[in-house]
Amino acid sequence: MPQKPIYQDATRPVAERVEDLLGRMTLEEKVGQMCQLDGNREPEKWLTEGHVGSFLHVLGQITNDLQKLAEQSRLGIPLIFGIDAIHGHAFWPTATVFPTQLALSCSWNPDLVEEVGRVTAKEASYTGAHWTFSPVLGTVRDLRWGRVDETFGEDPYLVGALGSALVRGYQGDDLADRHTILACAKHYAGYPGTQGGRDAAEADLSERKMRSLYLKPFHEAVVAGCATLMAGYQAIDGVPCSANRWLLWDVLRDEWGFEGFVVSDWNNIGWMHTLQKTCATMGEAVKRAVEAGNDMAMSTPEFIETAVQLVQSGKLDVKHIDQACRRILGLKFELGLFDGNRYADLEAGGGVIGCAEHRAAALESAYQSIVLLKNEGGLLPLGDDLQRMAVIGPNADDVKAQLGDWVSWYARGDADGSARPRESIVTVLDGVRRRAGAACQVDYDRGCAVADPDDETIDQAVELARGADVAVVVVGDDTTLNGEARDRADLDLSGAQQRLLEAVHATGTPTVVVLINGKPLSIPWVAEHAQAIVEAWNPGLEGGTAVAGILFGDRNPSGKLSISFPYHVGQQPVTYDQIPGWHGGKYVDMPREPLYAFGYGLSYTTFAYSKLKVLTEALAAGEPLRVEVDVENSGGRAGTEIVQLYVNDVYSSVTTPLKELKAFQRVDLAPGEKKTVRMEVPYERLALVNQDMETVVEPGEFEVMVGGSSRDEDLLKGKFEVK
Ligand code: BGC
């Protein structure tokens, strides 16, 4: 009997299988492996003629058909299918849709985020996907940027902690497990730092800013084993990320030892020639990208012919092609793709995708994501004795606004959203109706549209509010106002929403404003006039159940902002980690502080902090900072407090923020219960990036601050010294 080739032998080590296969491949076949194309555009042709090794944006039966075709090719190299499973496997119409990353980040709960990743991977795996383009690890600075909803907020430490949790959730302990998928940390790096919040435009970022702000979360993800990275669209200081050797090679490979592969973003390589105009020809773009360390080109069909020609004409060393191929094939082997266990199995998936257990995880995620911003006079929780409620506002019953970006209607064939069953989504109106019960009349009017100021029924809505015991007004934004390539110059409430709120307020009916939105908006009027404000973000398909549960007090809110709210768009960046040195320290026409600060969030109970003890007042090199603080539930309900620890390096050789988050802990407390919370900060986390771009801890005086938000008034302060 003829012997199996080594690469087909599952008992051989991956490295051996890769080398064996590589040795059998033609140049065209190797280049094809480096190419990922849209599976909706003539995939069979590209697969047979171009030897393409990966497709994106297709799921289900078509992946099996293509996979069979790939298996029948000369070497039978399997395809790897990628998908944007961004907050749940939401392109699949019956899959569980979780709250967006920004929403989830307000839970400050890595375990929860890991669970979201696990569920997403499982659901995706049944539909033929092997790889998700997630998590987004950008650190937000400018709220005008369209993609704020996709991030974990403004703090690099929090982004890193949650990002690495999501990576662990997707990838599990073993990539060969049928229900794990590859993660892809994106968009590497500095993508939220583009000027004016303009998506994919130029970012003027120094190496110090890159190292102290933007690279950290990616490093965390790499340490957590993240298999792939996606290069950002933008240029940094003139150099497109896709051609940035420092980023893709020096830092990623040499410093961090990353062994997975890098995929470009959508036609990022082509755009170096056609959009950014940094390469006069496609040939130059492909050469620069490959040499800089891009292993796979997403959606650049010209890549194939161009790369082959470059090698054949001696302009591109084939060693770069071999290297990229090695990395890609290595992960295909590790996933078990060669060993036949990765077909879509829709029949088996039918009982799992969107199952009750996964919906429960979505509900729990929504509960933990919601942030109570204001609760004057204890209007919330609502009593069970209400006779009439008015639910008003454009986002009270709008499934698209509620689910947010990267949901099935962005995939082909679901342009009107009809593929996703309406009954699978609980809007705020649905949730309130169910929860309020038969004894309470719930009236609804949309009141106005999110964007069009003339599309309104404000008078009708106001009549409902006038006759109600309480008005719940659900406003915010929708995916016409946020998401990729949808940046805003104005962060005020759009359309006629402000007018609607003012008219409802004038009735004198107690009003709760619920925000369904992809990013913080500038809402000083709401902050002053609404009695209660509930920030729900894009809370996923169980969002309405969670909002109602919080409004009626079935759940005590625990979320804390992972991102600051501005008074006005002109305050950008209004992040909590401000650098000292501002003459005057404020605008003449605007406060210096945010409207709602990073870390802030209310509960139906109260928490009192006392007795901050710094256990390590003089740190020796390598020694962790250790502190203790007493946290007491001083109110009448059980609750969860998110205890935050910030550090200020008082005198440093370069400017450093007045405070930086260094640790956090979720603490459950019964009424009256007091716990001593112990927190530890590893020595290396106290480091800064000095003038020589070295990451070092500088000796001297430090301040440590512990409390329930980043605001000074919420923090107890202590001192320590680094020897
Ligand atoms: C986005 C990526 C996404 C890719 C594939 C790009 O336009 O920037 O985040 O993963 O498309 O859909």
XYZ file of C-alpha atoms and ligand atoms in Angstrom:
735
model
C 0.000 0.000 0.000
C 1.448 3.457 -0.860
C 2.442 5.397 2.222
C 0.519 8.532 3.202
C 2.535 11.722 2.670
C 3.848 13.080 5.960
C 1.605 16.134 5.853
C -1.475 13.939 5.782
C -0.392 11.963 8.794
C -2.156 13.305 11.861
C 0.299 11.585 14.177
C 3.230 13.708 12.952
C 4.161 17.014 14.648
C 2.734 20.130 13.008
C 6.146 21.573 12.085
C 7.066 18.408 10.202
C 3.755 18.334 8.361
C 4.131 21.980 7.367
C 7.634 21.503 5.944
C 6.599 18.400 4.070
C 3.653 20.166 2.486
C 5.601 23.320 1.716
C 8.147 21.206 -0.143
C 5.426 19.902 -2.450
C 3.818 23.247 -3.265
C 4.250 25.340 -6.404
C 4.780 29.099 -6.126
C 1.195 29.678 -7.277
C -0.168 27.359 -4.611
C 1.855 29.107 -1.920
C 0.703 32.547 -2.986
C -2.887 31.286 -3.063
C -2.604 30.307 0.596
C -1.755 33.919 1.370
C -4.952 35.120 -0.195
C -8.362 35.547 1.395
C -11.279 36.558 -0.802
C -14.945 37.368 -0.433
C -16.711 34.025 -0.641
C -19.682 35.666 -2.310
C -17.754 36.549 -5.437
C -16.982 33.595 -7.700
C -15.237 31.547 -5.025
C -15.107 28.361 -7.138
C -13.205 30.174 -9.859
C -10.720 31.701 -7.422
C -10.260 28.416 -5.652
C -9.543 26.356 -8.750
C -7.688 28.965 -10.787
C -6.052 30.972 -8.007
C -5.506 28.239 -5.360
C -7.032 30.656 -2.848
C -6.640 29.354 0.706
C -9.270 31.332 2.582
C -12.664 32.973 2.156
C -14.602 35.360 4.347
C -18.229 36.361 4.704
C -19.714 32.968 3.823
C -21.267 30.434 6.161
C -23.202 27.196 6.103
C -23.624 24.876 3.128
C -21.480 26.961 0.796
C -18.486 26.480 3.090
C -18.936 22.727 2.850
C -19.231 22.854 -0.933
C -16.073 24.927 -1.201
C -14.259 22.790 1.338
C -15.022 19.665 -0.708
C -13.687 21.370 -3.802
C -10.501 22.313 -1.942
C -10.063 18.748 -0.749
C -10.208 17.554 -4.338
C -7.423 19.917 -5.414
C -3.936 18.559 -6.164
C -2.715 18.680 -2.554
C -6.100 18.819 -0.856
C -5.228 21.817 1.303
C -8.343 22.757 3.294
C -9.805 26.248 3.332
C -9.980 28.440 6.387
C -13.185 30.468 6.643
C -13.199 33.796 8.489
C -16.201 35.759 9.696
C -16.906 38.893 11.701
C -18.427 37.249 14.753
C -18.012 40.486 16.680
C -20.549 40.341 19.487
C -21.821 36.853 19.062
C -22.002 34.988 15.764
C -24.435 37.652 14.690
C -24.211 37.231 10.913
C -26.020 33.934 11.394
C -29.701 34.842 11.665
C -30.577 32.503 14.539
C -27.367 32.905 16.520
C -27.092 34.565 19.909
C -26.375 38.284 19.693
C -24.524 39.600 22.712
C -24.109 43.203 23.786
C -21.376 44.970 21.818
C -17.815 45.046 23.098
C -18.310 48.564 24.452
C -21.357 47.429 26.392
C -19.613 44.319 27.704
C -16.635 46.349 28.829
C -18.841 48.137 31.363
C -19.160 44.821 33.198
C -15.440 44.921 33.967
C -15.825 41.164 34.065
C -13.212 39.089 32.197
C -14.946 35.820 33.107
C -18.174 37.003 31.526
C -16.352 38.169 28.410
C -14.574 34.814 28.169
C -17.937 33.075 28.316
C -19.225 35.296 25.497
C -16.222 34.183 23.449
C -16.843 30.526 24.218
C -20.499 30.671 23.184
C -19.659 32.624 20.038
C -16.979 30.125 19.038
C -19.293 27.216 19.588
C -22.104 28.676 17.530
C -19.724 29.764 14.766
C -18.055 26.366 14.610
C -21.281 24.624 13.565
C -21.685 26.958 10.605
C -18.306 26.308 9.011
C -16.406 29.312 10.411
C -12.930 28.680 11.810
C -11.846 32.160 12.574
C -13.404 35.367 13.870
C -12.072 38.867 13.212
C -12.349 39.769 16.871
C -11.514 41.222 19.402
C -11.087 44.901 18.583
C -8.308 46.146 20.870
C -8.263 49.836 20.065
C -7.972 52.276 22.953
C -10.487 55.054 22.290
C -9.441 58.687 22.449
C -11.814 60.481 20.126
C -15.531 59.767 20.363
C -16.180 61.117 16.897
C -14.573 57.994 15.462
C -17.248 55.674 14.032
C -16.091 52.425 15.574
C -16.206 53.255 19.292
C -18.974 50.660 19.778
C -16.582 47.915 18.700
C -14.017 48.641 21.401
C -13.594 47.913 25.103
C -13.360 51.631 25.865
C -10.662 54.140 26.695
C -8.267 52.423 29.081
C -5.429 50.225 27.807
C -5.320 48.026 30.895
C -9.052 47.299 30.861
C -8.975 46.751 27.086
C -6.106 44.298 27.500
C -7.731 42.397 30.361
C -11.035 41.981 28.528
C -9.409 41.435 25.134
C -7.275 38.572 26.355
C -10.337 37.060 28.054
C -12.212 37.125 24.748
C -9.249 35.488 23.020
C -9.281 32.702 25.617
C -13.007 32.276 25.102
C -12.702 31.874 21.336
C -9.612 29.706 21.321
C -10.124 27.623 24.454
C -7.255 25.379 25.542
C -6.984 23.426 22.342
C -7.398 24.756 18.815
C -8.049 21.233 17.583
C -11.258 21.141 19.622
C -14.082 21.282 17.108
C -15.765 24.144 18.933
C -12.871 26.558 19.226
C -12.050 29.142 16.583
C -9.106 31.418 15.918
C -9.227 34.914 17.362
C -7.896 37.907 15.449
C -6.788 40.921 17.473
C -7.407 44.034 15.419
C -6.754 46.592 14.118
C -3.069 46.533 14.810
C -2.444 49.261 15.959
C -3.342 52.840 16.884
C -6.504 52.756 14.747
C -8.638 54.874 17.149
C -5.877 57.485 17.139
C -6.623 58.874 13.675
C -6.931 62.638 13.431
C -10.363 64.144 13.992
C -11.818 60.719 14.668
C -11.756 60.082 10.922
C -11.934 56.378 10.310
C -8.795 55.029 8.642
C -7.291 58.479 8.055
C -3.780 59.406 9.191
C -2.720 58.875 12.814
C 0.120 61.002 14.105
C 1.339 58.808 16.894
C 4.740 58.840 18.477
C 6.440 55.612 19.403
C 5.940 56.557 23.033
C 2.190 56.949 22.575
C 2.071 53.700 20.664
C 3.896 51.872 23.409
C 2.153 53.432 26.375
C -1.397 53.504 25.006
C -2.101 51.447 21.917
C 0.237 48.458 21.874
C -0.328 47.189 25.403
C -3.672 45.459 24.794
C -2.264 43.732 21.716
C 0.681 42.530 23.714
C -1.721 41.107 26.301
C -3.595 39.298 23.543
C -0.390 37.861 22.135
C 0.605 36.677 25.598
C -2.828 35.031 25.868
C -1.993 33.098 22.700
C -4.025 35.057 20.144
C -3.426 33.190 16.882
C -3.830 36.019 14.380
C -3.694 39.793 14.127
C -5.214 42.158 11.582
C -3.253 45.195 10.461
C -5.073 48.533 10.743
C -6.198 50.589 7.768
C -4.542 53.819 8.752
C -1.044 55.171 8.330
C 1.004 56.081 11.387
C 3.253 59.051 10.870
C 2.934 58.469 7.146
C 3.564 54.747 7.077
C 0.524 52.530 6.396
C 0.170 49.795 9.023
C 0.297 47.182 6.274
C 3.768 48.330 5.276
C 4.978 49.083 8.769
C 7.917 46.849 9.414
C 8.460 48.240 12.891
C 4.927 47.339 13.887
C 4.576 44.011 12.099
C 8.057 42.717 12.557
C 10.262 44.480 15.081
C 7.644 44.760 17.799
C 5.328 41.894 16.976
C 7.783 39.179 16.057
C 11.130 40.199 17.478
C 10.033 41.755 20.758
C 6.871 39.790 21.497
C 7.713 36.524 19.778
C 4.350 36.292 17.985
C 4.158 33.040 16.047
C 0.738 33.277 14.424
C -0.088 35.090 11.200
C -1.086 38.620 10.249
C -3.958 39.321 7.880
C -4.373 42.687 6.229
C -7.657 44.503 6.595
C -10.052 44.632 3.626
C -7.980 45.431 0.532
C -5.581 47.282 2.778
C -2.744 46.289 0.500
C -4.495 47.515 -2.651
C -5.399 50.762 -0.947
C -1.763 51.567 -0.305
C -1.683 52.086 -4.073
C -5.182 53.409 -4.852
C -6.197 55.346 -1.707
C -3.210 56.197 0.443
C -1.029 56.676 -2.625
C 2.092 55.444 -0.889
C 2.891 52.897 -3.587
C 3.007 53.805 -7.267
C 2.044 50.299 -8.401
C 0.303 47.219 -7.043
C 3.632 45.484 -7.305
C 5.189 47.928 -4.903
C 2.257 47.599 -2.504
C 2.414 43.805 -2.455
C 6.193 43.785 -2.060
C 6.146 46.257 0.808
C 3.301 44.514 2.586
C 4.767 41.035 2.309
C 8.247 42.131 3.296
C 6.859 44.061 6.259
C 5.228 40.916 7.605
C 1.660 40.693 6.230
C 1.041 37.010 5.813
C -2.422 37.063 4.305
C -4.058 39.616 2.014
C -7.758 40.122 2.651
C -9.841 40.927 -0.378
C -7.093 41.945 -2.781
C -7.609 39.611 -5.744
C -4.724 41.231 -7.665
C -2.443 39.962 -4.934
C -2.155 36.540 -6.546
C -0.856 37.484 -9.957
C 1.219 40.350 -8.592
C 2.998 38.286 -5.949
C 3.757 35.487 -8.393
C 5.234 37.956 -10.879
C 7.289 39.677 -8.191
C 8.922 36.414 -7.225
C 9.411 35.267 -10.797
C 11.084 38.536 -11.744
C 13.375 38.375 -8.740
C 11.873 41.425 -7.030
C 10.520 39.535 -4.039
C 12.477 36.839 -2.275
C 10.488 33.608 -2.110
C 11.626 33.214 1.506
C 8.954 35.764 2.473
C 6.297 33.700 0.722
C 7.503 30.521 2.393
C 7.520 32.181 5.776
C 3.957 33.475 5.453
C 2.745 30.131 4.150
C 4.400 28.296 6.993
C 2.493 30.384 9.515
C -0.846 30.018 7.774
C -0.498 26.289 7.189
C 0.692 25.810 10.746
C -2.578 27.158 12.085
C -4.612 25.163 9.570
C -2.931 22.038 10.916
C -3.432 23.090 14.515
C -7.119 23.655 13.921
C -7.348 20.098 12.662
C -8.536 21.232 9.232
C -6.350 18.662 7.500
C -7.757 15.949 9.663
C -11.271 16.458 8.450
C -13.095 17.684 11.507
C -14.126 21.130 10.409
C -17.131 20.961 8.138
C -20.240 22.955 8.949
C -22.760 20.760 10.720
C -26.002 22.651 10.602
C -28.058 19.724 11.773
C -26.100 19.306 14.992
C -25.852 23.089 15.329
C -29.612 23.480 15.127
C -30.078 22.533 18.766
C -27.151 24.622 19.972
C -27.186 27.874 18.020
C -29.300 30.394 19.909
C -30.258 27.775 22.553
C -31.728 28.713 25.918
C -28.381 28.412 27.697
C -26.762 30.827 25.251
C -29.657 33.263 25.518
C -29.229 33.158 29.270
C -25.588 34.150 28.786
C -26.726 37.017 26.549
C -29.181 38.165 29.214
C -26.572 38.001 31.961
C -24.174 39.952 29.737
C -26.770 42.633 29.135
C -27.505 42.939 32.848
C -23.843 43.376 33.677
C -23.291 45.857 30.812
C -25.949 48.353 31.829
C -24.799 51.482 33.671
C -27.101 53.534 35.867
C -25.988 57.133 35.343
C -28.539 59.013 37.396
C -31.310 58.169 39.839
C -32.679 61.317 41.428
C -34.922 60.830 44.410
C -34.714 57.091 43.983
C -37.165 57.052 41.057
C -35.728 53.670 40.187
C -36.459 50.898 40.737
C -40.037 51.404 39.634
C -42.736 50.133 41.945
C -45.062 47.284 41.106
C -48.063 49.545 41.688
C -47.859 51.486 38.405
C -51.145 51.840 36.548
C -49.903 53.441 33.345
C -46.535 53.691 31.706
C -45.559 55.511 28.542
C -42.737 53.946 26.567
C -41.559 56.496 24.050
C -38.669 57.104 21.715
C -37.107 55.917 18.481
C -35.051 53.162 20.088
C -37.761 51.675 22.282
C -38.741 49.171 19.644
C -36.042 49.244 16.987
C -34.233 45.943 16.608
C -31.491 47.304 14.377
C -30.573 50.130 16.731
C -30.669 47.742 19.664
C -28.453 45.035 18.200
C -26.017 47.501 16.683
C -23.279 46.853 14.200
C -22.095 43.576 12.626
C -25.439 41.819 12.661
C -27.002 39.683 9.916
C -28.266 42.617 7.888
C -24.705 43.473 7.018
C -24.322 40.066 5.460
C -25.546 39.488 1.963
C -29.129 38.401 1.590
C -30.478 40.086 4.727
C -30.526 43.705 3.674
C -33.907 44.369 5.311
C -33.161 42.361 8.427
C -35.955 39.892 7.777
C -33.736 36.819 8.024
C -33.472 37.303 11.781
C -36.741 36.249 13.414
C -38.312 39.272 15.117
C -39.528 37.123 17.991
C -35.943 36.253 18.873
C -35.298 39.851 19.907
C -36.647 41.462 23.057
C -36.782 45.229 22.609
C -37.180 47.634 25.519
C -40.873 47.921 24.705
C -41.263 44.128 24.667
C -39.345 43.820 27.914
C -41.321 46.504 29.725
C -44.656 45.100 28.495
C -43.786 41.627 29.732
C -42.451 42.809 33.043
C -45.121 45.381 33.813
C -47.796 42.705 33.600
C -51.494 42.903 32.846
C -52.348 45.303 35.675
C -50.312 48.116 34.135
C -51.226 49.754 30.840
C -48.156 50.323 28.685
C -48.624 52.868 25.880
C -46.104 53.292 23.137
C -45.260 55.951 20.611
C -42.003 56.287 18.726
C -42.111 60.075 19.109
C -39.457 60.724 16.502
C -36.785 59.141 14.354
C -33.156 58.879 15.415
C -31.809 60.965 12.562
C -34.518 62.751 10.567
C -35.667 65.865 12.497
C -38.900 66.103 10.497
C -39.982 62.542 11.064
C -41.764 62.971 14.373
C -44.995 62.365 16.281
C -43.937 64.316 19.337
C -47.416 65.601 20.222
C -48.823 62.086 20.278
C -45.982 60.836 22.436
C -46.336 63.741 24.830
C -50.034 62.965 25.314
C -49.113 59.452 26.370
C -46.486 60.781 28.758
C -48.957 63.239 30.270
C -51.373 60.515 31.232
C -48.749 58.123 32.594
C -47.322 57.519 36.057
C -43.874 57.338 34.522
C -42.385 57.908 31.085
C -39.554 55.738 29.791
C -37.951 57.535 26.865
C -35.532 55.477 24.806
C -33.197 57.595 22.701
C -29.657 57.336 21.357
C -28.228 56.568 17.950
C -28.313 53.813 15.375
C -26.033 52.262 12.804
C -26.479 55.134 10.409
C -24.627 57.226 12.985
C -21.946 54.849 14.147
C -19.854 51.988 12.834
C -17.171 51.639 10.202
C -16.839 54.725 7.986
C -19.604 56.431 9.976
C -17.808 59.094 11.999
C -19.679 61.991 13.582
C -18.615 65.599 14.032
C -21.452 66.219 16.491
C -22.212 64.080 19.534
C -25.475 65.730 20.573
C -28.727 63.809 20.344
C -29.645 63.720 16.655
C -32.908 64.328 14.837
C -35.782 65.554 16.995
C -34.749 63.532 20.050
C -33.831 66.578 22.132
C -37.156 68.245 21.320
C -38.977 65.056 22.234
C -37.230 64.880 25.609
C -37.925 68.517 26.399
C -41.587 68.128 25.530
C -41.952 65.024 27.686
C -40.117 66.749 30.526
C -42.521 69.702 30.339
C -45.452 67.394 31.196
C -44.004 66.970 34.676
C -44.340 63.182 34.478
C -41.340 61.490 36.113
C -39.028 60.469 33.313
C -36.438 57.751 32.886
C -34.170 58.149 29.891
C -32.837 54.875 28.523
C -29.928 55.229 26.109
C -29.472 52.719 23.302
C -26.345 53.924 21.565
C -22.994 52.875 20.209
C -20.932 55.559 21.917
C -21.138 58.226 24.608
C -23.188 61.219 23.498
C -23.007 64.784 24.771
C -26.166 64.992 26.871
C -25.744 67.706 29.532
C -29.423 68.690 29.278
C -30.522 65.118 29.907
C -28.104 64.828 32.819
C -29.662 67.891 34.383
C -33.342 67.291 33.691
C -34.113 63.576 33.517
C -34.767 62.016 36.914
C -33.075 58.789 35.942
C -30.714 57.725 33.147
C -29.969 54.137 32.216
C -27.155 53.541 29.716
C -27.886 50.276 27.902
C -25.602 50.664 24.836
C -26.366 48.034 22.182
C -27.469 45.363 24.631
C -28.049 42.397 22.308
C -31.129 40.302 21.722
C -32.080 40.014 25.392
C -31.470 43.726 25.922
C -35.109 44.593 26.534
C -35.442 41.935 29.222
C -32.378 43.305 30.959
C -33.454 46.949 30.741
C -36.892 46.081 32.141
C -35.303 43.946 34.852
C -33.179 46.900 35.924
C -36.030 49.424 35.690
C -38.216 47.290 37.944
C -35.398 46.329 40.280
C -35.272 42.584 39.588
C -31.578 43.232 39.157
C -29.401 45.791 40.830
C -27.278 47.589 38.217
C -23.527 47.137 38.626
C -21.954 48.388 35.379
C -19.325 51.119 35.427
C -18.354 53.244 32.458
C -15.361 52.032 30.486
C -15.422 55.320 28.606
C -16.090 58.929 29.601
C -19.084 60.997 28.493
C -18.315 64.531 27.303
C -20.340 67.669 27.924
C -19.490 68.684 24.414
C -17.734 67.194 21.415
C -15.052 69.886 21.633
C -13.664 68.381 24.828
C -12.040 65.502 22.922
C -10.122 63.688 24.275
C -11.990 63.781 27.570
C -10.552 60.511 28.849
C -9.802 60.212 32.552
C -6.064 59.699 32.057
C -5.201 63.348 31.433
C -1.614 64.524 31.343
C -0.713 67.365 33.744
C 0.479 70.750 32.509
C -2.604 72.433 31.034
C -2.263 76.172 31.748
C -5.455 77.204 33.448
C -6.546 73.580 33.567
C -9.880 74.141 31.841
C -11.585 75.590 28.804
C -12.957 79.085 29.337
C -16.349 77.927 28.127
C -16.483 74.335 29.265
C -15.597 72.244 32.310
C -12.380 70.250 32.173
C -14.090 67.164 33.553
C -16.243 64.788 31.592
C -20.000 64.774 32.157
C -19.741 61.169 33.365
C -16.290 59.866 34.118
C -14.583 56.582 33.375
C -15.326 54.101 36.139
C -18.553 55.809 37.192
C -21.850 53.976 37.652
C -24.585 53.878 40.289
C -26.311 51.047 42.077
C -29.613 50.750 43.957
C -27.487 50.400 47.048
C -24.498 52.466 48.199
C -20.919 51.484 48.953
C -18.618 53.067 51.500
C -14.840 52.830 51.261
C -12.562 53.126 54.272
C -9.179 52.179 55.705
C -7.024 52.155 52.601
C -3.814 50.458 53.689
C -0.723 50.369 51.519
C 0.969 47.145 52.574
C 4.087 47.791 50.537
C 5.065 51.380 51.237
C 8.567 50.918 49.854
C 8.758 48.645 46.845
C 11.930 46.811 45.971
C 12.525 46.103 42.270
C 10.235 43.328 41.103
C 7.981 43.487 44.140
C 4.236 43.897 43.562
C 2.274 46.767 45.068
C -0.209 45.427 47.575
C -3.062 47.347 49.152
C -6.120 46.616 51.257
C -9.311 48.567 51.522
C -12.580 48.058 53.351
C -15.684 48.205 51.197
C -19.061 48.180 52.854
C -22.527 47.895 51.387
C -24.030 50.853 53.228
C -27.452 50.614 51.602
C -30.397 48.304 51.788
C -29.908 45.950 48.826
C -27.436 43.322 47.809
C -25.116 44.668 45.148
C -21.891 44.277 43.235
C -19.250 46.975 43.428
C -16.398 47.284 40.969
C -13.427 48.400 43.039
C -10.854 50.311 41.019
C -7.210 50.984 41.747
C -5.365 53.842 40.059
C -1.722 54.874 40.290
C 0.052 58.145 39.671
C 3.803 58.180 39.156
C 4.173 61.559 40.891
C 7.474 62.664 39.350
C 8.515 60.924 36.174
C 11.162 61.695 33.547
C 8.440 61.989 30.924
C 4.873 63.185 31.385
C 2.545 60.518 32.709
C -1.229 60.581 33.350
C -2.563 61.937 36.637
C -4.021 58.528 37.188
C -3.916 55.211 35.398
C -6.025 52.150 36.104
C -3.821 49.327 37.361
C -6.219 46.830 38.937
C -9.917 46.228 39.531
C -12.081 43.704 41.311
C -15.783 42.881 41.346
C -17.046 42.489 44.895
C -20.479 41.122 45.861
C -21.871 42.520 49.098
C -25.053 41.801 51.036
C -26.736 44.789 52.738
C -24.579 45.923 55.643
C -21.787 43.539 54.700
C -18.199 44.770 54.791
C -15.253 43.102 53.100
C -11.565 43.793 53.163
C -10.546 43.807 49.526
C -6.935 42.932 48.731
C -5.467 44.162 45.497
C -2.121 43.579 43.897
C -0.348 45.345 41.065
C 2.600 43.520 39.483
C 5.745 45.640 39.515
C 5.996 45.793 35.696
C 2.553 47.390 35.490
C 3.999 50.489 37.169
C 6.305 51.074 34.229
C 6.410 54.054 31.906
C 7.991 54.394 28.485
C 10.997 56.664 28.858
C 12.702 58.954 26.354
C 14.732 56.063 25.025
C 11.563 54.044 24.430
C 12.452 51.675 27.220
C 9.667 50.326 29.382
C 10.962 50.898 32.905
C 9.777 51.491 36.435
C 11.378 54.702 37.668
C 12.224 54.936 41.348
C 10.505 57.620 43.405
C 7.216 58.682 44.835
C 3.890 57.196 43.693
C 0.292 57.779 44.680
C -2.244 54.972 44.827
C -5.967 55.678 44.646
C -8.759 53.212 45.330
C -12.488 53.703 44.974
C -15.658 53.381 42.970
C -14.808 55.578 39.981
C -11.938 57.592 38.475
C -13.265 60.837 39.986
C -11.132 62.320 42.746
C -14.122 62.559 45.077
C -14.651 58.793 44.800
C -11.091 57.806 45.636
C -9.157 57.145 48.832
C -5.501 58.023 48.456
C -2.251 56.608 49.750
C 1.429 56.809 48.955
C 4.223 54.420 48.208
C 7.749 54.616 46.999
C 9.689 52.608 44.471
C 13.258 52.080 45.649
C -13.092 45.970 8.823
C -12.635 44.787 9.645
C -13.388 43.542 9.238
C -13.209 43.317 7.748
C -13.901 42.075 7.235
C -13.063 45.653 7.358
O -13.616 46.676 6.607
O -12.265 47.072 9.112
O -12.812 45.077 11.005
O -12.947 42.452 9.969
O -13.709 44.439 7.056
O -15.272 42.202 7.273
